[in-house]
CSV table of C-alpha atoms and ligand atoms in Angstrom, one decimal:
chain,number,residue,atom,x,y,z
A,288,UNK,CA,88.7,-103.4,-37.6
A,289,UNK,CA,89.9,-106.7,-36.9
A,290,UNK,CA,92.0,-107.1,-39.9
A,291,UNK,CA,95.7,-108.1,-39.2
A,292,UNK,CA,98.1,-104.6,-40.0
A,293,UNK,CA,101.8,-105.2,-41.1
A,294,UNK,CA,104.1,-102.6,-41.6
A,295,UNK,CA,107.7,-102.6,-42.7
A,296,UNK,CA,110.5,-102.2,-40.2
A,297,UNK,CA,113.5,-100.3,-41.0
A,298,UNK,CA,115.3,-101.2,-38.4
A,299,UNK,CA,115.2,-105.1,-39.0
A,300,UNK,CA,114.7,-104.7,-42.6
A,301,UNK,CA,111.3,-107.5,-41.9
A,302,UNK,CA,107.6,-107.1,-42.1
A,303,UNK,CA,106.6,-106.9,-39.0
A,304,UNK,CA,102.8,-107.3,-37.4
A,305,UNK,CA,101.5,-104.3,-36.4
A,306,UNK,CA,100.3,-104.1,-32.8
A,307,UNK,CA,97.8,-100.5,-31.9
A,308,UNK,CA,98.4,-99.6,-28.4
A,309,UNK,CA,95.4,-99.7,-25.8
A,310,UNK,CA,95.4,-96.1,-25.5
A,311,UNK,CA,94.7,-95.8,-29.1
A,312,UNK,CA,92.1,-97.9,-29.4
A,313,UNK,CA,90.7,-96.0,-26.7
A,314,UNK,CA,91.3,-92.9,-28.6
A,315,UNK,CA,89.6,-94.2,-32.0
A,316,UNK,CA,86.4,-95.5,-30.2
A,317,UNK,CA,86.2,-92.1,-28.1
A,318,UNK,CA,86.4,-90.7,-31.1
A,319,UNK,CA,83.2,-92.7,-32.9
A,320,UNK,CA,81.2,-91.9,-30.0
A,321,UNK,CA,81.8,-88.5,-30.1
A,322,UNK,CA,81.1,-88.3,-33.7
A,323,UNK,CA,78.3,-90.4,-33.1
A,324,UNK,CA,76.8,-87.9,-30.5
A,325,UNK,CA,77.7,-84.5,-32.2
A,326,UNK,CA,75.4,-86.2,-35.4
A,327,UNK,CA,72.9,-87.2,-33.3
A,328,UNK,CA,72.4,-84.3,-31.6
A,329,UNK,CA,72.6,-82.4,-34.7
A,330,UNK,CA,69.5,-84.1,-36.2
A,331,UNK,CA,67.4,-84.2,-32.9
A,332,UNK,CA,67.4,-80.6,-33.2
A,333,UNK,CA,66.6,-80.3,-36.7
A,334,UNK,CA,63.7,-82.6,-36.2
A,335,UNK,CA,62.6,-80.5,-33.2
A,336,UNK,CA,63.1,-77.7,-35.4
A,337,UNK,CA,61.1,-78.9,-38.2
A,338,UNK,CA,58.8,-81.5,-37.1
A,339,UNK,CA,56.5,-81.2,-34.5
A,340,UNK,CA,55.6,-83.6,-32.1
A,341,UNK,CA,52.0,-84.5,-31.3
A,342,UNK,CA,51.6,-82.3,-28.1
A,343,UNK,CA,53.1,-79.7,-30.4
A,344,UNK,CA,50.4,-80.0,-33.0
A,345,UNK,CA,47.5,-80.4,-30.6
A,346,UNK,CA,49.0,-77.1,-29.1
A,347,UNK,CA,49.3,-75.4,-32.9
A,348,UNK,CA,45.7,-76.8,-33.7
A,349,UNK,CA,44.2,-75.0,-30.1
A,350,UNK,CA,45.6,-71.7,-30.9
A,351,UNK,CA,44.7,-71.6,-34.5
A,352,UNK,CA,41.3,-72.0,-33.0
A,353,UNK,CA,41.6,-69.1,-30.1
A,354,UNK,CA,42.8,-67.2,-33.2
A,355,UNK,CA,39.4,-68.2,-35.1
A,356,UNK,CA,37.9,-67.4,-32.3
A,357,UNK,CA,39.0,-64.1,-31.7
A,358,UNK,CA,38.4,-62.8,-34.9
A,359,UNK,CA,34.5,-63.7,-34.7
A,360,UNK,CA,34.0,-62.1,-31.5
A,361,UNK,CA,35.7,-58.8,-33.2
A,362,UNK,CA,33.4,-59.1,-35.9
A,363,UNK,CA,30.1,-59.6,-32.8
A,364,UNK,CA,31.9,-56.7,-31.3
A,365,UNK,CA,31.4,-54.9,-34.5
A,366,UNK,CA,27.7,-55.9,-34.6
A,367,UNK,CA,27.1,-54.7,-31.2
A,368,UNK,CA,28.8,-51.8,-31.9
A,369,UNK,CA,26.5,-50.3,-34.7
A,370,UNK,CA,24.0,-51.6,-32.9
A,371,UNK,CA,24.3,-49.4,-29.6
A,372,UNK,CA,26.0,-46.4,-32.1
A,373,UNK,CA,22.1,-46.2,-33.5
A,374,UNK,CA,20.8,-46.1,-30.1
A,375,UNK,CA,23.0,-43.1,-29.0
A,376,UNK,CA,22.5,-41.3,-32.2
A,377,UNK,CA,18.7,-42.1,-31.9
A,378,UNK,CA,18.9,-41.0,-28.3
A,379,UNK,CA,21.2,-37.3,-29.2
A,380,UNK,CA,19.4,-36.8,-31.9
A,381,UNK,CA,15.4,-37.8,-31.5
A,382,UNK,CA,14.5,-38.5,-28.0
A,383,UNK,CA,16.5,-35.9,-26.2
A,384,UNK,CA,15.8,-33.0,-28.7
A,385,UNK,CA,12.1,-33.5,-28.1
A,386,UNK,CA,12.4,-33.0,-24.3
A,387,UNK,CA,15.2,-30.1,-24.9
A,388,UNK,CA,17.6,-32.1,-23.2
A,389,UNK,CA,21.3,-31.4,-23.7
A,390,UNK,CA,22.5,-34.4,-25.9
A,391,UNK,CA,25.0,-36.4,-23.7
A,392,UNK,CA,28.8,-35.4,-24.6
A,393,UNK,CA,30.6,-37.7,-26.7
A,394,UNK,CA,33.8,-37.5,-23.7
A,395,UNK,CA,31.1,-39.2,-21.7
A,396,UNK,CA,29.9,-41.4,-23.9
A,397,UNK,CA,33.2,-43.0,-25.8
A,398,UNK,CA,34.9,-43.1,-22.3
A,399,UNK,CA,37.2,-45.5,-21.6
A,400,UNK,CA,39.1,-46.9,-18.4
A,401,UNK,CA,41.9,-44.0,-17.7
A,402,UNK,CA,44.2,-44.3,-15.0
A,403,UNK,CA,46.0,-47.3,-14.0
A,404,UNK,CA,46.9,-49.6,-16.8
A,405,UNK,CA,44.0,-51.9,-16.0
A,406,UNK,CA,44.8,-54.7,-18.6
A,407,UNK,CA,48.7,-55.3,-17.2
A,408,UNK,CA,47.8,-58.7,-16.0
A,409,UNK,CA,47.4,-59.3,-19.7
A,410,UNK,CA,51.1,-58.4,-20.1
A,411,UNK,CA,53.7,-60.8,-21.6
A,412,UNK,CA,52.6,-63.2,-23.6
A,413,UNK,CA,52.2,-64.1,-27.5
A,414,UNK,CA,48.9,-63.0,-27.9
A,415,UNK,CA,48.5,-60.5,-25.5
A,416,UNK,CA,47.8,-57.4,-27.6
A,417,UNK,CA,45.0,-59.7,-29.5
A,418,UNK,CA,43.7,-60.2,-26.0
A,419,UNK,CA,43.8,-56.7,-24.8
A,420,UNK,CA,42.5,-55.3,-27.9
A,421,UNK,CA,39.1,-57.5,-27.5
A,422,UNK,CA,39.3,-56.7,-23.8
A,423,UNK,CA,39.0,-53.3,-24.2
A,424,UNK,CA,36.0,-53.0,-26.5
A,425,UNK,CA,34.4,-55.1,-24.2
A,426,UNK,CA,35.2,-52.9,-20.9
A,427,UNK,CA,34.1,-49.6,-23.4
A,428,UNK,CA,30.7,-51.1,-24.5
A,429,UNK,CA,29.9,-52.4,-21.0
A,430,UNK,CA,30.5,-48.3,-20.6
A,431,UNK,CA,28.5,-46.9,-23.1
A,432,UNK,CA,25.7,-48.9,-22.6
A,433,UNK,CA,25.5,-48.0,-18.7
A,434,UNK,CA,25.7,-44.5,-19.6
A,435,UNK,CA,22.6,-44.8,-22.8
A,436,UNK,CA,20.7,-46.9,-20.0
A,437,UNK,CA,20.8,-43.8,-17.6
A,438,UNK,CA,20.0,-41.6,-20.1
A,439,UNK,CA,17.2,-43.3,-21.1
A,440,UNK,CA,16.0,-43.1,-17.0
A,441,UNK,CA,16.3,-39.1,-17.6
A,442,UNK,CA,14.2,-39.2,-20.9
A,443,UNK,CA,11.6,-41.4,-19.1
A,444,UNK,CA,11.7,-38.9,-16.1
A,445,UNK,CA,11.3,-36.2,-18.9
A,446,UNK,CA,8.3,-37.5,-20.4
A,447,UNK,CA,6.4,-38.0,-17.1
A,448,UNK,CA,7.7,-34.7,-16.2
A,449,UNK,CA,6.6,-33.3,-20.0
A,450,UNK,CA,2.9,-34.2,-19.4
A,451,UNK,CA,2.7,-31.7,-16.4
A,452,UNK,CA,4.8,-29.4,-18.5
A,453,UNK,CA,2.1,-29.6,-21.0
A,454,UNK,CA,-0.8,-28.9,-18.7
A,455,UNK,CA,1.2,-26.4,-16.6
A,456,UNK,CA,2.9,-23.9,-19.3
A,457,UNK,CA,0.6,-20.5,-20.1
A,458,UNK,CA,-1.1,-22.0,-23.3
A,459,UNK,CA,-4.4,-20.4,-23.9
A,460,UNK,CA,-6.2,-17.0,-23.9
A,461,UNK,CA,-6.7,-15.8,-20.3
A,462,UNK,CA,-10.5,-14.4,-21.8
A,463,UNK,CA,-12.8,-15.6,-23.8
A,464,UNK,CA,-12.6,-14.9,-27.7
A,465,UNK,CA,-16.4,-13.8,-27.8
A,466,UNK,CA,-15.9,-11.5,-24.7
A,467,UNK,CA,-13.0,-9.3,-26.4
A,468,UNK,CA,-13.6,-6.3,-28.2
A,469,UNK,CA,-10.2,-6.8,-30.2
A,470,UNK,CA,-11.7,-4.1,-32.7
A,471,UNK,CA,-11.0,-1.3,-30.3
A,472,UNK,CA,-7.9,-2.1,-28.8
A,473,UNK,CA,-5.5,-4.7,-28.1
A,474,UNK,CA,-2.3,-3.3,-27.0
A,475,UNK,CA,1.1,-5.0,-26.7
A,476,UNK,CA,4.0,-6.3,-25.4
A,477,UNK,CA,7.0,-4.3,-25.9
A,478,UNK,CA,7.9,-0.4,-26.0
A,479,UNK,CA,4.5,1.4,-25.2
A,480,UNK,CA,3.5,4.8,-24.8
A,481,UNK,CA,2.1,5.4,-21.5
A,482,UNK,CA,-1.4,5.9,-21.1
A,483,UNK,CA,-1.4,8.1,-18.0
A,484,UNK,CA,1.9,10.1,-18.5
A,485,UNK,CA,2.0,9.6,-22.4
A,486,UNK,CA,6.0,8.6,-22.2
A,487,UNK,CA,7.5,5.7,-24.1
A,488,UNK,CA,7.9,3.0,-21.4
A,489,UNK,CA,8.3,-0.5,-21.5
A,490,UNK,CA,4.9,-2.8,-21.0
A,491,UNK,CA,5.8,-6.2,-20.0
A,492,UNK,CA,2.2,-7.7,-21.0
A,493,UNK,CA,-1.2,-7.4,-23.3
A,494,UNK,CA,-3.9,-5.6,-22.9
A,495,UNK,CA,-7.4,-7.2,-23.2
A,496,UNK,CA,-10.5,-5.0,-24.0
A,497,UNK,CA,-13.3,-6.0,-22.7
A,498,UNK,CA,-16.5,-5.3,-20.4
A,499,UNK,CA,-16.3,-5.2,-16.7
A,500,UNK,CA,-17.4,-8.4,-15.3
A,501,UNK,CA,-16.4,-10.6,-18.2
A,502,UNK,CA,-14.7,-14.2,-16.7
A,503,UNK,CA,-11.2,-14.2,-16.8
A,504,UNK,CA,-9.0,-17.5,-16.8
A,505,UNK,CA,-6.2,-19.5,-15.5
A,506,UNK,CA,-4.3,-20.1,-18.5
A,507,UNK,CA,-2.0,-23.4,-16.7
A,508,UNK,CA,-1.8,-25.1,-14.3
A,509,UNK,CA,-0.6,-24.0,-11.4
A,510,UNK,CA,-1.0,-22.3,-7.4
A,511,UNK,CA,-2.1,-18.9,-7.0
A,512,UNK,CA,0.4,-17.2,-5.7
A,513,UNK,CA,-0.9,-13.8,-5.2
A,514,UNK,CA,-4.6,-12.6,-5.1
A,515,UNK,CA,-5.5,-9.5,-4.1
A,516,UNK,CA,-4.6,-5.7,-4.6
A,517,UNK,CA,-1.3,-3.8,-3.2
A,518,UNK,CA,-0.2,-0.5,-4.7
A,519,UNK,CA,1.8,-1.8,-7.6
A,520,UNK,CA,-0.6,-0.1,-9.9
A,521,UNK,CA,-1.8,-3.6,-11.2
A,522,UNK,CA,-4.9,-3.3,-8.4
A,523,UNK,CA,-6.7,-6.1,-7.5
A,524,UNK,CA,-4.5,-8.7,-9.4
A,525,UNK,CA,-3.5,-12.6,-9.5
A,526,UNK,CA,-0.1,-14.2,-9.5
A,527,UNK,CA,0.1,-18.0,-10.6
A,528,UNK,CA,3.0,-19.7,-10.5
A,529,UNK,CA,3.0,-22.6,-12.8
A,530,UNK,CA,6.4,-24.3,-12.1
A,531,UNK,CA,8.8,-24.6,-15.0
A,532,UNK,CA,9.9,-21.4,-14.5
A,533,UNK,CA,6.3,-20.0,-15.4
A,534,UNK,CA,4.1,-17.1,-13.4
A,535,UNK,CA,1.2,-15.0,-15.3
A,536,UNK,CA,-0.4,-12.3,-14.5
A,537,UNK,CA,-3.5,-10.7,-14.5
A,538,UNK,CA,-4.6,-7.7,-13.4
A,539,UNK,CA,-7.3,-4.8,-12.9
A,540,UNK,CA,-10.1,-7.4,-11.6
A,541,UNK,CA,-13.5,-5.9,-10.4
A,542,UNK,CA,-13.8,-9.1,-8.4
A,543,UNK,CA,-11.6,-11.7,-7.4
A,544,UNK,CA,-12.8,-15.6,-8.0
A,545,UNK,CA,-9.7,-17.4,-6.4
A,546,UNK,CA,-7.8,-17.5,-3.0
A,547,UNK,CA,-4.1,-17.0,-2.4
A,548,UNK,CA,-2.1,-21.1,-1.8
A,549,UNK,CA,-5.3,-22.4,-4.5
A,550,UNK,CA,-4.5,-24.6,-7.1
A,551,UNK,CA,-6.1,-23.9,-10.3
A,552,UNK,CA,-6.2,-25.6,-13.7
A,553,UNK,CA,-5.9,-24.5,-17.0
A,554,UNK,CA,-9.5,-22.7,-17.8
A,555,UNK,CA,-10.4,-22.2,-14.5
A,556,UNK,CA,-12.3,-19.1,-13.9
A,557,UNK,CA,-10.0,-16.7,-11.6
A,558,UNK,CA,-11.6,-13.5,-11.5
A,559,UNK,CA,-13.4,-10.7,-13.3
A,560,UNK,CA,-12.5,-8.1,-16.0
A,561,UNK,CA,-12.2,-4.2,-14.2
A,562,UNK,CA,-10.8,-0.9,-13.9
A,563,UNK,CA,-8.6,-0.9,-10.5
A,564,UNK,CA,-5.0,-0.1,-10.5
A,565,UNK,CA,-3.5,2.6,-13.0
A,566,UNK,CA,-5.8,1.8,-15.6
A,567,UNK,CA,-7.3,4.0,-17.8
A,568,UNK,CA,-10.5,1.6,-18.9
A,569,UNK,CA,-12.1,-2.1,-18.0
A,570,UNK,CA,-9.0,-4.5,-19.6
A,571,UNK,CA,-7.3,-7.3,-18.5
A,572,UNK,CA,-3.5,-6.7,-18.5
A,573,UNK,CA,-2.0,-10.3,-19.0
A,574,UNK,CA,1.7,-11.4,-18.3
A,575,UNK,CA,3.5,-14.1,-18.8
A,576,UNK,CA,6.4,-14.4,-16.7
A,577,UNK,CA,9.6,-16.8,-17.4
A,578,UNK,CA,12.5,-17.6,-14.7
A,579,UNK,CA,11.3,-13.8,-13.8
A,580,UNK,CA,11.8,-12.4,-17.0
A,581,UNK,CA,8.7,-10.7,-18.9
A,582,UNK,CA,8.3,-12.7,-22.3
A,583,UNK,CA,5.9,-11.5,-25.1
A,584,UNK,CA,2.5,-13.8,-24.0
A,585,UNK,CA,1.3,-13.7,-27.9
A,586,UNK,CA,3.3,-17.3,-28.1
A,587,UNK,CA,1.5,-18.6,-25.5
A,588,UNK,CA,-1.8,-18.6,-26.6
A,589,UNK,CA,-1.0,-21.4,-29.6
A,590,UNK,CA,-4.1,-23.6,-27.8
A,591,UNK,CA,-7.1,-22.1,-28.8
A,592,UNK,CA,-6.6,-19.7,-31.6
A,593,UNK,CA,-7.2,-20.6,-35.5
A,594,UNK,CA,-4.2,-19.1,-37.6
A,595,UNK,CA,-6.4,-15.8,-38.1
A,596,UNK,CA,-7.3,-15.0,-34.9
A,597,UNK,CA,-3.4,-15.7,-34.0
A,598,UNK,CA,-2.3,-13.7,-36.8
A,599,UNK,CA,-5.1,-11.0,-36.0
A,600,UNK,CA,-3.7,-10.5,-32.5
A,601,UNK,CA,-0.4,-10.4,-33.6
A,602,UNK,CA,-1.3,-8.1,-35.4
A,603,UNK,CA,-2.7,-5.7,-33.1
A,604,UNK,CA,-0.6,-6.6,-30.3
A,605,UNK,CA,2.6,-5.3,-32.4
A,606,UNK,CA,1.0,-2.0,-33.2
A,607,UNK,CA,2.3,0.8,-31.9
A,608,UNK,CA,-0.4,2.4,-30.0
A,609,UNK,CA,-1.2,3.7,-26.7
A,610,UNK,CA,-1.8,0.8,-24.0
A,611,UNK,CA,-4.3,1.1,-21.0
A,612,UNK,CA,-1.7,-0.5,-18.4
B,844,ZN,ZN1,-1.2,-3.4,-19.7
């Protein structure tokens, strides 16, 4: 810069010794610097662009990790899934069906958080869907397994419940096998003919034949809720009510052998084979009684009968014949 300039003069016709103004020289070094600036600037952004800076990596390396991270709790979540997936099918499908339980519907099960969009703190950033996504399959499992947890109260309350159901439901013969004269006449549920009128009418139990006196028994468990005779044309009679939606009746006693408010088990002895009421010989007429519905009592004597006695009442009991009422 410091080299001596000449330049020729026209005026004096000499070489004369070039001299730059101030304000040129201040021009030509504004000018360097801004040069100088515009470049520098210009490669500090590439590098930012381009090269990260220690923070930057440490940063990088962190969410590569969350990343990592994320994806192996999807794949727990996955796990746990199945996992809890058996246990509801298990529970639907098993464990409910034996107690004739409704299985628990799927809106139920596989619901999630409606309503207000609960996750809108989550809002806004890079990974926020990734975080949401994970979020919510944690809120719906915390869901489904409340909702198998309760269920599984209801199946525990059913099997407690189940045992009395067992001992309380109609289940054997109200008389015993030796005592019945099956031979003569057994007649059944269903359309009858009437023995007094001799119409076809409908006879909501069985007839048992057998000898005046014979022991007749409780077939569940359950409170006596009528003992004694009326004018219904079942004469001296007994009402149990086994809960469950179960009664059985009995009727045509010669003697009564329990007391109306009595509990009675199954097998219990309740009173005596007769003739009182319309009847036209000693039987017992036996019904079984279900949310107050007549149902045929042949299925409910499963307890005590091989497969040929069952088969052998069946038999007779779905025979059209006369019945003794
Ligand atoms: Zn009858």
């Amino acid at each position: 810069m410091s080299k001596i300039k000449y330049y020729y003069n026209t005026k004096t016709l000499r070489y004369e010794r070039y001299v730059e103004s101030w304000q040129k020289k201040l021009l030509r070094v504004l000018y360097v610097i801004a040069t100088g600036v515009v470049f520098a600037t210009v490669v500090i952004i590439l590098a930012y662009q381009y090269i990260d800076s220690p923070k930057e990596k440490q940063l990088k390396r962190e969410i590569a990790n969350l990343e990592f991270n994320y994806s192996l709790l999807n794949e727990k979540l996955d796990r746990i899934e199945a996992v809890i997936q058996d246990l509801e099918q298990r529970d639907d499908n098993i464990y409910r069906v034996i107690f004739e339980a409704e299985p628990v519907p799927k809106e139920i099960r596989q619901a999630g958080y409606g309503g207000v969009n609960r996750y809108k703190m989550l809002d806004g950033y890079a990974y926020s869907e990734l975080i949401k996504q994970v979020t919510r399959r944690v809120d719906r499992l915390a869901k489904r397994t409340v909702v198998q947890s309760k269920s599984y109260d209801e199946v525990w309350q059913m099997v407690k419940n189940k045992n009395k159901m067992l001992a309380s439901i109609p289940a054997i013969l109200p008389i015993l096998k030796k005592d019945l004269k099956l031979q003569i006449n057994t007649s059944g549920f269903g359309y009858r003919i009437d023995p007094i009128y001799k119409t076809v009418k409908f006879h909501a139990g069985m007839d048992f034949v057998a000898d005046v006196g014979k022991p007749v028994y409780a077939t569940g468990d359950g409170v006596v809720e009528f003992a004694g005779a009326d004018d219904s044309g079942y004469g001296i009679h007994v009402i149990i009510n086994h809960g469950f939606g179960y009664k059985t009746l009995y009727a045509h006693f010669s003697e009564l052998k329990c007391k109306q408010g009595q509990k009675v088990r199954r097998g219990e002895l309740i009173g005596l084979v007769g003739n009182t009421g319309k009847s036209v010989g000693p039987h017992l007429h036996y019904e079984v009684r279900k949310n107050g519905e007549p149902v045929n009592p042949v299925n409910y004597y499963f307890s005590d009968l091989s497969s040929e006695e069952y088969l052998q009442i069946l038999q007779k009991a779905n025979q059209p014949g006369q019945t003794l009422d």
